[in-house]
Amino acid sequence: MKKLLGKLATGRAIGLMIGHRELVLSQVAFTPIGPLEMGRRTEPIEGDTIDVVIPRILAPVLESEAWKNAPIAIGLPVLSVFFSTRPIKSINLDAAPQILLHEVLRSSNLVIDDMDVDMIKSQPGKLPVASIIATRKKYLAPILHGLEKCGVRPSQVEPAPFALLRAAIRRHRTDRGTKSSLRIFLGAESGLAMLTAQDQPLAWRYFEMLEGEEATAVVSSVRSLRTLSRYYGVDTPPDLVWVHGRPELLHLDDTPQWRETHLRMQRFDGPGFNAADTAFGLAMGCHAEAKGLNLARSMRPRDSLLRLLPLGQIGLLVVTMAMATVFLQSGQDELKRNLYAVQTALINHKWMKNHSVADLEKEKASQTIRAKAIQQYLGTRIFWTDCLREISTPLPSTMTVSTVSGHCKLGDTKRDMTNDRLLALNMHAPITGNGVVPAEIDTYLAAMRSSQVIRKALPQIKLSALRWGTNGRTYRPFVAFTVTCQAETKKKPKAKVGKS
């Protein structure tokens, strides 16, 4: 699966983390489902110089046809880079990075020309701030010389914490609306605390972690950054702490030291404070859409037109347009079917062509009045034929109807007289030898009460005049009874009482 996604990659990048003891290289492919690490290499330094170790770890990767033109990002250790964020005064809004660095360091012995400097401006709060990174050219020279031996130039040179933050945001995005937050990266023996605003680093603190005292070290770094946060342009100190790495430390937020801070903590397994996760984040920084500080900005190779194109956004727009086209096409087909149905119906009404719209509207109004009159007429009538059919259908073969009588009181047409309608059935049913009333009577009454026609016209169904007798010819006992179906009685409105 990884090889298949690698073939579908829209771009590739290499991240190289320069450590004090070893170099770690990560090969990352930008696939449709996101960045995917395709390979990882580690090379110990073992007393050699950096310009000798870099070709050993990088040359085998560049021999591959797919990776020979991949951009390379270099990560520098925390203790080898100077990083600071300071508010910008109004007179220094357009100042060069070297001038701001000199003001921050305030050292007469420091030669700014001997340092590589980069700066980025942001505004996390009310005041604009400038984030500055710098390192000595003497430290960076052997790294560049090692890359030159391989015939490549760096696309990105940045501190390791920036790459860790990028990898952390990729896995666990900051909640929308969060102005500032603290991210803690834990390693085997040390950790890194970073203050961020709008996913941009403002300050970091490197700290050692002794076994059993991890919680104390974390709390100390958190308190330090929260106290100094206003000096980095943050209006309100963050109250949320994201802790990455060292998943075996389960109870960092359940210690007395942490409870005293009254802060919220969210724990994640990674990325941790290690070279492997840092190298992965470095490679992600080579993406065309990535922005941030870069000490090799002037040495960065010119991006090809293909890399500058936002292929992900283009693909999303193409898919969206295809779905919209399919949706509109289905709607058009539905309209065509409706149009054909209307045209077919108009064939049977050719006489409409000879009438104007006003005549048709007049005819429509006339038919509406007629339909309303018929509906009003039928609403106050009972269909006796339908009622008799519903009465005779469930009638058992052993029961007989002797007489059927209907009653309807006629009155003023302006008043509803439906409550004066009644249908009476005189019926006979044979009695068995035990003298019990036949069960067919109850079954028959239940069938009548369940009829929708009778319930609508004559809903009040009652059994009355129950009496026993004997047939004069057969001398068989029978029971005679009357079933009355009557319309629902409507309550008369109360007469208004006049005021005395």
Short mmCIF file of C-alpha atoms in Angstrom, two decimals:
data_model
loop_
_atom_site.label_atom_id
_atom_site.label_comp_id
_atom_site.label_asym_id
_atom_site.label_seq_id
_atom_site.Cartn_x
_atom_site.Cartn_y
_atom_site.Cartn_z
CA MET A 1 0.00 0.00 0.00
CA LYS A 2 2.85 2.37 0.85
CA LYS A 3 4.53 1.73 -2.52
CA LEU A 4 1.27 2.36 -4.38
CA LEU A 5 0.69 5.67 -2.59
CA GLY A 6 4.32 6.59 -3.25
CA LYS A 7 3.72 6.23 -6.98
CA LEU A 8 0.72 8.56 -6.72
CA ALA A 9 2.71 11.19 -4.81
CA THR A 10 2.43 14.79 -6.00
CA GLY A 11 5.84 15.60 -4.52
CA ARG A 12 8.73 14.25 -2.45
CA ALA A 13 11.05 15.79 0.13
CA ILE A 14 13.99 14.79 2.33
CA GLY A 15 14.44 15.86 5.94
CA LEU A 16 17.93 15.64 7.48
CA MET A 17 18.31 16.20 11.22
CA ILE A 18 21.82 17.15 12.35
CA GLY A 19 22.38 15.79 15.85
CA HIS A 20 25.37 15.89 18.17
CA ARG A 21 25.93 12.13 17.89
CA GLU A 22 24.12 11.02 14.73
CA LEU A 23 22.31 12.13 11.60
CA VAL A 24 18.75 10.98 10.84
CA LEU A 25 17.25 11.18 7.34
CA SER A 26 13.54 10.87 6.53
CA GLN A 27 12.09 10.40 3.03
CA VAL A 28 8.55 11.80 2.80
CA ALA A 29 6.11 11.57 -0.12
CA PHE A 30 3.15 13.95 -0.37
CA THR A 31 0.28 11.60 -1.28
CA PRO A 32 -3.44 12.32 -1.79
CA ILE A 33 -4.11 11.20 1.81
CA GLY A 34 -1.30 13.31 3.28
CA PRO A 35 2.46 13.14 3.92
CA LEU A 36 3.77 9.57 4.19
CA GLU A 37 7.25 8.52 5.33
CA MET A 38 8.68 6.20 2.69
CA GLY A 39 12.04 5.51 4.35
CA ARG A 40 14.38 6.42 7.20
CA ARG A 41 18.15 6.23 7.59
CA THR A 42 20.47 6.82 10.55
CA GLU A 43 24.21 7.49 10.37
CA PRO A 44 26.42 7.90 13.49
CA ILE A 45 29.05 10.64 13.47
CA GLU A 46 31.71 8.65 15.39
CA GLY A 47 34.33 11.40 15.44
CA ASP A 48 34.03 12.33 11.75
CA THR A 49 33.21 15.82 10.58
CA ILE A 50 29.75 16.75 9.36
CA ASP A 51 30.90 17.29 5.76
CA VAL A 52 32.08 13.66 5.69
CA VAL A 53 29.01 12.06 7.31
CA ILE A 54 26.43 13.88 5.17
CA PRO A 55 27.52 12.25 1.86
CA ARG A 56 27.46 8.82 3.55
CA ILE A 57 23.80 9.14 4.51
CA LEU A 58 22.56 11.25 1.59
CA ALA A 59 24.33 9.79 -1.46
CA PRO A 60 22.48 6.39 -1.46
CA VAL A 61 19.14 8.21 -1.43
CA LEU A 62 20.02 10.58 -4.26
CA GLU A 63 21.01 7.64 -6.47
CA SER A 64 17.31 6.80 -6.83
CA GLU A 65 15.64 8.38 -9.85
CA ALA A 66 12.57 9.33 -7.82
CA TRP A 67 14.55 11.16 -5.10
CA LYS A 68 17.44 12.79 -6.93
CA ASN A 69 15.57 16.08 -7.44
CA ALA A 70 13.72 16.06 -4.11
CA PRO A 71 14.19 19.23 -1.99
CA ILE A 72 16.22 18.82 1.19
CA ALA A 73 15.52 20.41 4.58
CA ILE A 74 18.21 20.63 7.27
CA GLY A 75 17.39 20.71 10.98
CA LEU A 76 19.77 22.29 13.49
CA PRO A 77 19.96 21.29 17.19
CA VAL A 78 18.29 23.50 19.78
CA LEU A 79 21.54 24.59 21.42
CA SER A 80 23.14 25.58 18.10
CA VAL A 81 20.59 28.23 17.11
CA PHE A 82 19.62 31.58 18.61
CA PHE A 83 15.88 32.29 18.60
CA SER A 84 14.02 35.24 20.06
CA THR A 85 10.69 37.02 19.67
CA ARG A 86 10.37 40.69 20.59
CA PRO A 87 7.76 43.44 20.05
CA ILE A 88 8.62 45.78 17.19
CA LYS A 89 8.86 49.48 17.89
CA SER A 90 7.24 51.88 15.47
CA ILE A 91 10.63 53.15 14.29
CA ASN A 92 11.81 49.60 13.50
CA LEU A 93 8.84 48.32 11.51
CA ASP A 94 10.93 48.17 8.32
CA ALA A 95 14.29 47.37 9.93
CA ALA A 96 16.48 44.58 8.54
CA PRO A 97 16.85 41.32 10.50
CA GLN A 98 20.51 42.09 11.27
CA ILE A 99 19.59 45.41 12.92
CA LEU A 100 16.91 43.81 15.10
CA LEU A 101 19.30 41.00 16.06
CA HIS A 102 21.93 43.53 17.16
CA GLU A 103 19.35 45.32 19.32
CA VAL A 104 18.26 42.05 20.92
CA LEU A 105 21.79 40.82 21.70
CA ARG A 106 23.19 44.27 22.67
CA SER A 107 26.77 43.04 22.36
CA SER A 108 29.60 45.18 21.03
CA ASN A 109 31.85 42.13 20.55
CA LEU A 110 29.40 40.29 18.27
CA VAL A 111 29.92 40.65 14.53
CA ILE A 112 26.50 40.33 12.90
CA ASP A 113 28.08 39.74 9.49
CA ASP A 114 29.46 36.43 10.79
CA MET A 115 25.92 35.10 11.35
CA ASP A 116 23.12 33.89 9.10
CA VAL A 117 19.90 35.60 10.15
CA ASP A 118 16.25 35.33 9.17
CA MET A 119 13.16 37.04 10.49
CA ILE A 120 9.39 36.75 10.24
CA LYS A 121 6.80 39.24 11.49
CA SER A 122 3.45 38.42 13.07
CA GLN A 123 0.88 39.91 15.43
CA PRO A 124 -0.43 37.40 18.01
CA GLY A 125 -1.93 40.18 20.14
CA LYS A 126 -2.24 43.93 20.12
CA LEU A 127 1.42 44.55 19.29
CA PRO A 128 3.36 43.36 16.22
CA VAL A 129 6.34 41.13 16.97
CA ALA A 130 9.39 39.89 15.10
CA SER A 131 10.72 36.33 15.45
CA ILE A 132 14.44 36.09 14.71
CA ILE A 133 16.67 33.05 14.25
CA ALA A 134 20.43 33.15 13.80
CA THR A 135 23.40 30.82 13.76
CA ARG A 136 27.09 31.26 13.06
CA LYS A 137 28.21 30.88 9.48
CA LYS A 138 31.17 28.94 10.82
CA TYR A 139 28.80 26.28 12.17
CA LEU A 140 26.71 26.16 9.00
CA ALA A 141 29.67 26.02 6.58
CA PRO A 142 30.58 22.29 6.96
CA ILE A 143 26.91 21.34 6.54
CA LEU A 144 26.68 23.26 3.28
CA HIS A 145 30.02 21.80 2.18
CA GLY A 146 28.72 18.25 2.76
CA LEU A 147 25.62 18.99 0.68
CA GLU A 148 27.80 20.49 -2.05
CA LYS A 149 29.71 17.21 -2.26
CA CYS A 150 26.41 15.51 -3.11
CA GLY A 151 25.63 18.15 -5.73
CA VAL A 152 22.59 19.61 -3.93
CA ARG A 153 21.63 22.80 -2.12
CA PRO A 154 19.34 23.01 0.92
CA SER A 155 15.77 24.11 0.39
CA GLN A 156 15.21 24.76 4.09
CA VAL A 157 17.49 25.24 7.11
CA GLU A 158 15.67 25.73 10.40
CA PRO A 159 15.85 24.85 14.10
CA ALA A 160 14.59 21.41 15.12
CA PRO A 161 11.73 22.81 17.29
CA PHE A 162 10.08 24.34 14.21
CA ALA A 163 9.97 20.93 12.53
CA LEU A 164 8.57 19.29 15.68
CA LEU A 165 5.82 21.89 15.87
CA ARG A 166 4.96 21.32 12.21
CA ALA A 167 4.69 17.55 12.73
CA ALA A 168 2.57 18.05 15.87
CA ILE A 169 0.13 20.38 14.11
CA ARG A 170 -0.16 17.88 11.27
CA ARG A 171 -1.24 15.13 13.68
CA HIS A 172 -3.16 17.23 16.21
CA ARG A 173 -4.44 20.57 14.97
CA THR A 174 -4.90 23.44 17.36
CA ASP A 175 -8.51 24.12 18.31
CA ARG A 176 -10.12 26.85 16.25
CA GLY A 177 -10.34 30.08 18.20
CA THR A 178 -7.34 29.29 20.44
CA LYS A 179 -5.16 32.40 20.47
CA SER A 180 -2.13 30.89 22.21
CA SER A 181 -1.09 27.52 23.59
CA LEU A 182 1.83 25.63 25.07
CA ARG A 183 3.22 22.48 23.50
CA ILE A 184 5.56 20.19 25.42
CA PHE A 185 7.70 17.64 23.55
CA LEU A 186 9.14 14.90 25.76
CA GLY A 187 12.19 12.83 24.94
CA ALA A 188 14.12 10.09 26.69
CA GLU A 189 16.26 12.37 28.86
CA SER A 190 15.17 15.90 27.94
CA GLY A 191 12.23 17.90 26.70
CA LEU A 192 11.21 21.08 24.93
CA ALA A 193 8.47 23.55 25.90
CA MET A 194 7.20 25.86 23.17
CA LEU A 195 4.90 28.88 23.31
CA THR A 196 2.84 29.27 20.13
CA ALA A 197 0.26 31.70 18.77
CA GLN A 198 -1.71 30.99 15.61
CA ASP A 199 0.49 27.89 15.18
CA GLN A 200 3.61 30.09 14.99
CA PRO A 201 6.46 29.59 17.51
CA LEU A 202 7.17 32.53 19.81
CA ALA A 203 9.59 31.05 22.35
CA TRP A 204 10.92 27.73 23.60
CA ARG A 205 12.62 26.32 26.68
CA TYR A 206 14.93 23.31 26.64
CA PHE A 207 14.98 21.32 29.90
CA GLU A 208 16.56 18.16 31.28
CA MET A 209 14.38 15.41 32.77
CA LEU A 210 15.63 13.20 35.58
CA GLU A 211 13.92 9.88 36.14
CA GLY A 212 11.01 10.31 38.52
CA GLU A 213 11.07 14.13 38.29
CA GLU A 214 9.47 14.52 34.86
CA ALA A 215 6.37 16.30 36.23
CA THR A 216 8.49 18.84 38.10
CA ALA A 217 10.49 19.67 34.96
CA VAL A 218 7.33 20.07 32.86
CA VAL A 219 5.61 22.32 35.40
CA SER A 220 8.72 24.49 35.76
CA SER A 221 8.98 25.10 32.01
CA VAL A 222 5.25 25.80 31.71
CA ARG A 223 5.32 28.37 34.49
CA SER A 224 8.36 30.07 32.99
CA LEU A 225 6.81 30.49 29.54
CA ARG A 226 3.43 31.61 30.90
CA THR A 227 5.12 34.24 33.04
CA LEU A 228 7.11 35.63 30.10
CA SER A 229 4.33 35.28 27.51
CA ARG A 230 3.40 38.98 27.59
CA TYR A 231 6.96 39.88 26.56
CA TYR A 232 6.40 37.84 23.38
CA GLY A 233 3.29 39.78 22.33
CA VAL A 234 0.67 37.46 23.89
CA ASP A 235 -2.13 39.40 25.60
CA THR A 236 -3.46 36.50 27.71
CA PRO A 237 -1.30 33.63 29.01
CA PRO A 238 -2.39 30.27 27.55
CA ASP A 239 -4.42 27.94 29.76
CA LEU A 240 -4.11 24.82 27.56
CA VAL A 241 -1.01 22.61 27.45
CA TRP A 242 -0.44 19.98 24.75
CA VAL A 243 2.01 17.26 25.82
CA HIS A 244 3.55 15.08 23.07
CA GLY A 245 5.67 11.96 23.49
CA ARG A 246 6.55 9.56 26.31
CA PRO A 247 3.10 7.87 26.47
CA GLU A 248 4.28 5.74 29.42
CA LEU A 249 4.14 8.84 31.65
CA LEU A 250 0.43 8.50 32.37
CA HIS A 251 -0.03 10.67 35.45
CA LEU A 252 1.66 13.95 34.63
CA ASP A 253 -1.59 15.85 35.24
CA ASP A 254 -2.30 13.98 38.49
CA THR A 255 0.61 15.33 40.51
CA PRO A 256 0.46 18.02 43.23
CA GLN A 257 2.75 20.27 41.20
CA TRP A 258 0.45 20.21 38.16
CA ARG A 259 -2.77 20.68 40.14
CA GLU A 260 -1.35 23.92 41.53
CA THR A 261 -1.15 25.39 38.01
CA HIS A 262 -4.94 25.04 37.39
CA LEU A 263 -4.28 24.41 33.68
CA ARG A 264 -5.77 21.93 31.24
CA MET A 265 -3.58 19.23 29.71
CA GLN A 266 -4.05 17.12 26.60
CA ARG A 267 -1.79 14.08 26.12
CA PHE A 268 -0.66 12.62 22.80
CA ASP A 269 1.68 9.76 21.95
CA GLY A 270 3.69 11.76 19.43
CA PRO A 271 5.64 13.39 18.05
CA GLY A 272 8.30 13.13 20.71
CA PHE A 273 11.49 15.09 21.26
CA ASN A 274 13.65 12.85 19.09
CA ALA A 275 15.53 13.03 15.80
CA ALA A 276 13.19 10.71 13.87
CA ASP A 277 10.04 12.79 14.39
CA THR A 278 12.05 15.96 13.79
CA ALA A 279 13.33 14.69 10.43
CA PHE A 280 9.75 13.93 9.35
CA GLY A 281 8.68 17.48 10.24
CA LEU A 282 11.67 18.89 8.35
CA ALA A 283 10.62 17.15 5.14
CA MET A 284 7.10 18.56 5.50
CA GLY A 285 8.65 22.06 5.54
CA CYS A 286 9.77 21.60 1.93
CA HIS A 287 6.18 21.67 0.74
CA ALA A 288 5.41 24.62 -1.52
CA GLU A 289 2.65 25.85 0.82
CA ALA A 290 4.82 25.72 3.96
CA LYS A 291 5.84 29.07 5.44
CA GLY A 292 8.25 29.98 8.21
CA LEU A 293 11.78 30.98 9.11
CA ASN A 294 14.54 29.73 6.85
CA LEU A 295 18.30 30.33 7.19
CA ALA A 296 18.85 29.12 3.61
CA ARG A 297 16.30 31.38 1.97
CA SER A 298 18.86 32.83 -0.44
CA MET A 299 20.22 29.37 -1.32
CA ARG A 300 16.86 27.76 -1.91
CA PRO A 301 16.57 26.34 -5.45
CA ARG A 302 13.94 27.89 -7.64
CA ASP A 303 10.75 25.87 -7.45
CA SER A 304 9.40 24.39 -10.64
CA LEU A 305 6.03 25.46 -11.96
CA LEU A 306 4.59 22.06 -11.04
CA ARG A 307 5.59 22.50 -7.38
CA LEU A 308 4.14 26.00 -7.25
CA LEU A 309 0.74 24.80 -8.42
CA PRO A 310 -1.65 23.98 -5.54
CA LEU A 311 -2.38 20.50 -6.84
CA GLY A 312 -4.44 19.56 -3.80
CA GLN A 313 -6.76 22.53 -4.20
CA ILE A 314 -7.00 21.96 -7.95
CA GLY A 315 -7.93 18.32 -7.39
CA LEU A 316 -10.56 19.30 -4.83
CA LEU A 317 -12.06 21.86 -7.21
CA VAL A 318 -12.15 19.32 -10.05
CA VAL A 319 -13.96 16.79 -7.87
CA THR A 320 -16.39 19.48 -6.67
CA MET A 321 -17.14 20.60 -10.23
CA ALA A 322 -17.64 16.99 -11.35
CA MET A 323 -20.11 16.36 -8.51
CA ALA A 324 -21.93 19.63 -9.28
CA THR A 325 -22.13 18.67 -12.96
CA VAL A 326 -23.63 15.28 -12.12
CA PHE A 327 -26.12 16.92 -9.75
CA LEU A 328 -27.17 19.56 -12.29
CA GLN A 329 -27.42 16.93 -15.03
CA SER A 330 -29.78 14.83 -12.93
CA GLY A 331 -31.85 17.96 -12.23
CA GLN A 332 -31.95 18.75 -15.95
CA ASP A 333 -33.12 15.21 -16.73
CA GLU A 334 -35.89 15.58 -14.16
CA LEU A 335 -36.97 18.88 -15.74
CA LYS A 336 -37.03 17.27 -19.17
CA ARG A 337 -39.26 14.46 -17.89
CA ASN A 338 -41.63 16.97 -16.29
CA LEU A 339 -41.68 19.05 -19.49
CA TYR A 340 -42.50 15.98 -21.56
CA ALA A 341 -45.33 15.07 -19.18
CA VAL A 342 -46.76 18.60 -19.43
CA GLN A 343 -46.48 18.59 -23.23
CA THR A 344 -48.24 15.22 -23.37
CA ALA A 345 -51.04 16.54 -21.18
CA LEU A 346 -51.43 19.63 -23.36
CA ILE A 347 -52.04 17.46 -26.42
CA ASN A 348 -55.39 16.45 -24.92
CA HIS A 349 -56.26 20.09 -24.26
CA LYS A 350 -55.78 21.69 -27.65
CA TRP A 351 -58.77 23.92 -27.02
CA MET A 352 -56.64 25.88 -24.52
CA LYS A 353 -54.58 27.34 -27.37
CA ASN A 354 -57.56 29.40 -28.53
CA HIS A 355 -58.08 31.03 -25.11
CA SER A 356 -56.14 33.83 -23.51
CA VAL A 357 -54.59 33.65 -20.06
CA ALA A 358 -57.33 35.91 -18.68
CA ASP A 359 -60.02 33.53 -19.97
CA LEU A 360 -58.23 30.56 -18.43
CA GLU A 361 -57.91 32.34 -15.09
CA LYS A 362 -61.63 33.15 -15.21
CA GLU A 363 -62.44 29.51 -15.98
CA LYS A 364 -60.18 28.39 -13.15
CA ALA A 365 -61.95 30.68 -10.67
CA SER A 366 -65.35 29.41 -11.83
CA GLN A 367 -64.32 25.77 -11.46
CA THR A 368 -62.88 26.48 -8.02
CA ILE A 369 -66.19 27.93 -6.86
CA ARG A 370 -68.06 24.89 -8.22
CA ALA A 371 -65.68 22.45 -6.58
CA LYS A 372 -66.01 24.27 -3.27
CA ALA A 373 -69.81 24.19 -3.49
CA ILE A 374 -69.81 20.45 -4.27
CA GLN A 375 -67.40 19.78 -1.45
CA GLN A 376 -69.57 21.77 0.96
CA TYR A 377 -72.67 19.93 -0.23
CA LEU A 378 -71.10 16.49 0.15
CA GLY A 379 -69.65 17.42 3.53
CA THR A 380 -73.15 17.72 5.03
CA ARG A 381 -74.56 14.55 3.38
CA ILE A 382 -74.46 10.88 4.22
CA PHE A 383 -74.17 8.25 1.51
CA TRP A 384 -76.78 5.80 2.72
CA THR A 385 -75.87 3.27 0.03
CA ASP A 386 -72.28 3.10 1.25
CA CYS A 387 -73.44 2.74 4.85
CA LEU A 388 -75.83 -0.11 3.97
CA ARG A 389 -73.06 -1.90 2.06
CA GLU A 390 -70.74 -1.62 5.05
CA ILE A 391 -73.52 -2.92 7.32
CA SER A 392 -74.40 -5.93 5.17
CA THR A 393 -70.84 -7.07 4.38
CA PRO A 394 -69.86 -8.33 7.89
CA LEU A 395 -73.37 -9.72 8.60
CA PRO A 396 -73.14 -13.43 9.70
CA SER A 397 -75.23 -16.00 7.83
CA THR A 398 -77.08 -16.97 11.04
CA MET A 399 -78.36 -13.45 11.67
CA THR A 400 -81.26 -11.81 9.85
CA VAL A 401 -82.33 -8.21 9.44
CA SER A 402 -86.06 -7.76 9.85
CA THR A 403 -86.36 -4.01 9.23
CA VAL A 404 -84.12 -1.13 8.19
CA SER A 405 -85.21 2.43 8.90
CA GLY A 406 -83.44 5.72 8.32
CA HIS A 407 -84.20 9.10 9.78
CA CYS A 408 -83.02 12.49 8.61
CA LYS A 409 -84.41 15.78 9.85
CA LEU A 410 -84.57 18.43 7.18
CA GLY A 411 -84.08 22.00 8.19
CA ASP A 412 -82.60 25.29 7.13
CA THR A 413 -79.83 24.81 4.56
CA LYS A 414 -77.71 27.36 6.39
CA ARG A 415 -77.51 25.14 9.49
CA ASP A 416 -75.65 21.85 9.75
CA MET A 417 -78.29 19.13 10.47
CA THR A 418 -75.95 16.11 10.37
CA ASN A 419 -76.50 15.42 14.07
CA ASP A 420 -80.20 14.59 13.36
CA ARG A 421 -79.44 11.55 11.16
CA LEU A 422 -80.06 8.02 12.35
CA LEU A 423 -80.07 4.49 10.94
CA ALA A 424 -81.84 1.71 12.90
CA LEU A 425 -81.60 -2.06 12.22
CA ASN A 426 -83.98 -4.59 13.82
CA MET A 427 -82.22 -7.96 13.82
CA HIS A 428 -82.64 -11.59 14.97
CA ALA A 429 -80.02 -14.15 15.95
CA PRO A 430 -80.58 -17.80 17.01
CA ILE A 431 -79.72 -18.90 20.56
CA THR A 432 -77.86 -22.12 21.27
CA GLY A 433 -79.04 -24.69 23.78
CA ASN A 434 -77.22 -23.11 26.74
CA GLY A 435 -79.26 -19.91 26.40
CA VAL A 436 -76.24 -17.60 26.05
CA VAL A 437 -76.37 -14.57 23.77
CA PRO A 438 -74.50 -15.44 20.54
CA ALA A 439 -70.93 -14.14 20.25
CA GLU A 440 -71.63 -13.20 16.65
CA ILE A 441 -73.45 -10.09 17.90
CA ASP A 442 -70.31 -8.67 19.52
CA THR A 443 -68.24 -9.61 16.45
CA TYR A 444 -70.71 -7.88 14.17
CA LEU A 445 -70.76 -4.69 16.29
CA ALA A 446 -66.95 -4.61 16.36
CA ALA A 447 -66.84 -4.91 12.55
CA MET A 448 -69.26 -2.01 12.20
CA ARG A 449 -67.28 0.19 14.60
CA SER A 450 -64.07 -0.50 12.63
CA SER A 451 -65.60 0.58 9.30
CA GLN A 452 -64.20 3.91 8.13
CA VAL A 453 -67.39 4.79 6.22
CA ILE A 454 -69.68 4.24 9.21
CA ARG A 455 -67.28 5.93 11.65
CA LYS A 456 -67.25 9.01 9.45
CA ALA A 457 -71.02 9.25 8.83
CA LEU A 458 -72.68 7.56 11.84
CA PRO A 459 -70.01 7.02 14.50
CA GLN A 460 -72.32 6.44 17.49
CA ILE A 461 -73.26 2.73 17.32
CA LYS A 462 -75.44 1.34 20.12
CA LEU A 463 -77.18 -1.96 20.91
CA SER A 464 -80.67 -1.71 22.44
CA ALA A 465 -84.06 -3.47 22.87
CA LEU A 466 -82.48 -6.85 23.58
CA ARG A 467 -85.19 -9.51 24.14
CA TRP A 468 -85.68 -13.28 23.90
CA GLY A 469 -88.36 -15.10 21.94
CA THR A 470 -89.36 -18.31 20.13
CA ASN A 471 -89.98 -18.82 16.43
CA GLY A 472 -93.67 -19.67 15.89
CA ARG A 473 -92.93 -22.14 13.08
CA THR A 474 -89.71 -23.87 14.17
CA TYR A 475 -90.07 -23.27 17.92
CA ARG A 476 -86.38 -22.36 18.06
CA PRO A 477 -85.26 -19.71 20.57
CA PHE A 478 -83.87 -16.45 19.25
CA VAL A 479 -82.77 -13.07 20.50
CA ALA A 480 -84.09 -9.87 18.96
CA PHE A 481 -82.17 -6.61 19.22
CA THR A 482 -81.85 -3.20 17.63
CA VAL A 483 -78.61 -1.63 16.35
CA THR A 484 -78.70 2.15 16.17
CA CYS A 485 -76.17 4.15 14.14
CA GLN A 486 -76.37 7.88 14.79
CA ALA A 487 -74.37 10.93 13.81
CA GLU A 488 -72.21 12.58 16.45
CA THR A 489 -74.16 14.98 18.61
CA LYS A 490 -72.76 18.49 18.47
CA LYS A 491 -72.89 20.70 21.51
CA LYS A 492 -75.05 23.77 21.19
CA PRO A 493 -73.26 27.08 21.79
CA LYS A 494 -74.05 28.71 25.07
CA ALA A 495 -76.29 31.74 24.91
CA LYS A 496 -74.60 35.02 25.71
CA VAL A 497 -75.69 36.53 29.00
CA GLY A 498 -76.41 40.22 28.73
CA LYS A 499 -74.92 42.69 31.15
CA SER A 500 -77.29 43.93 33.80
#
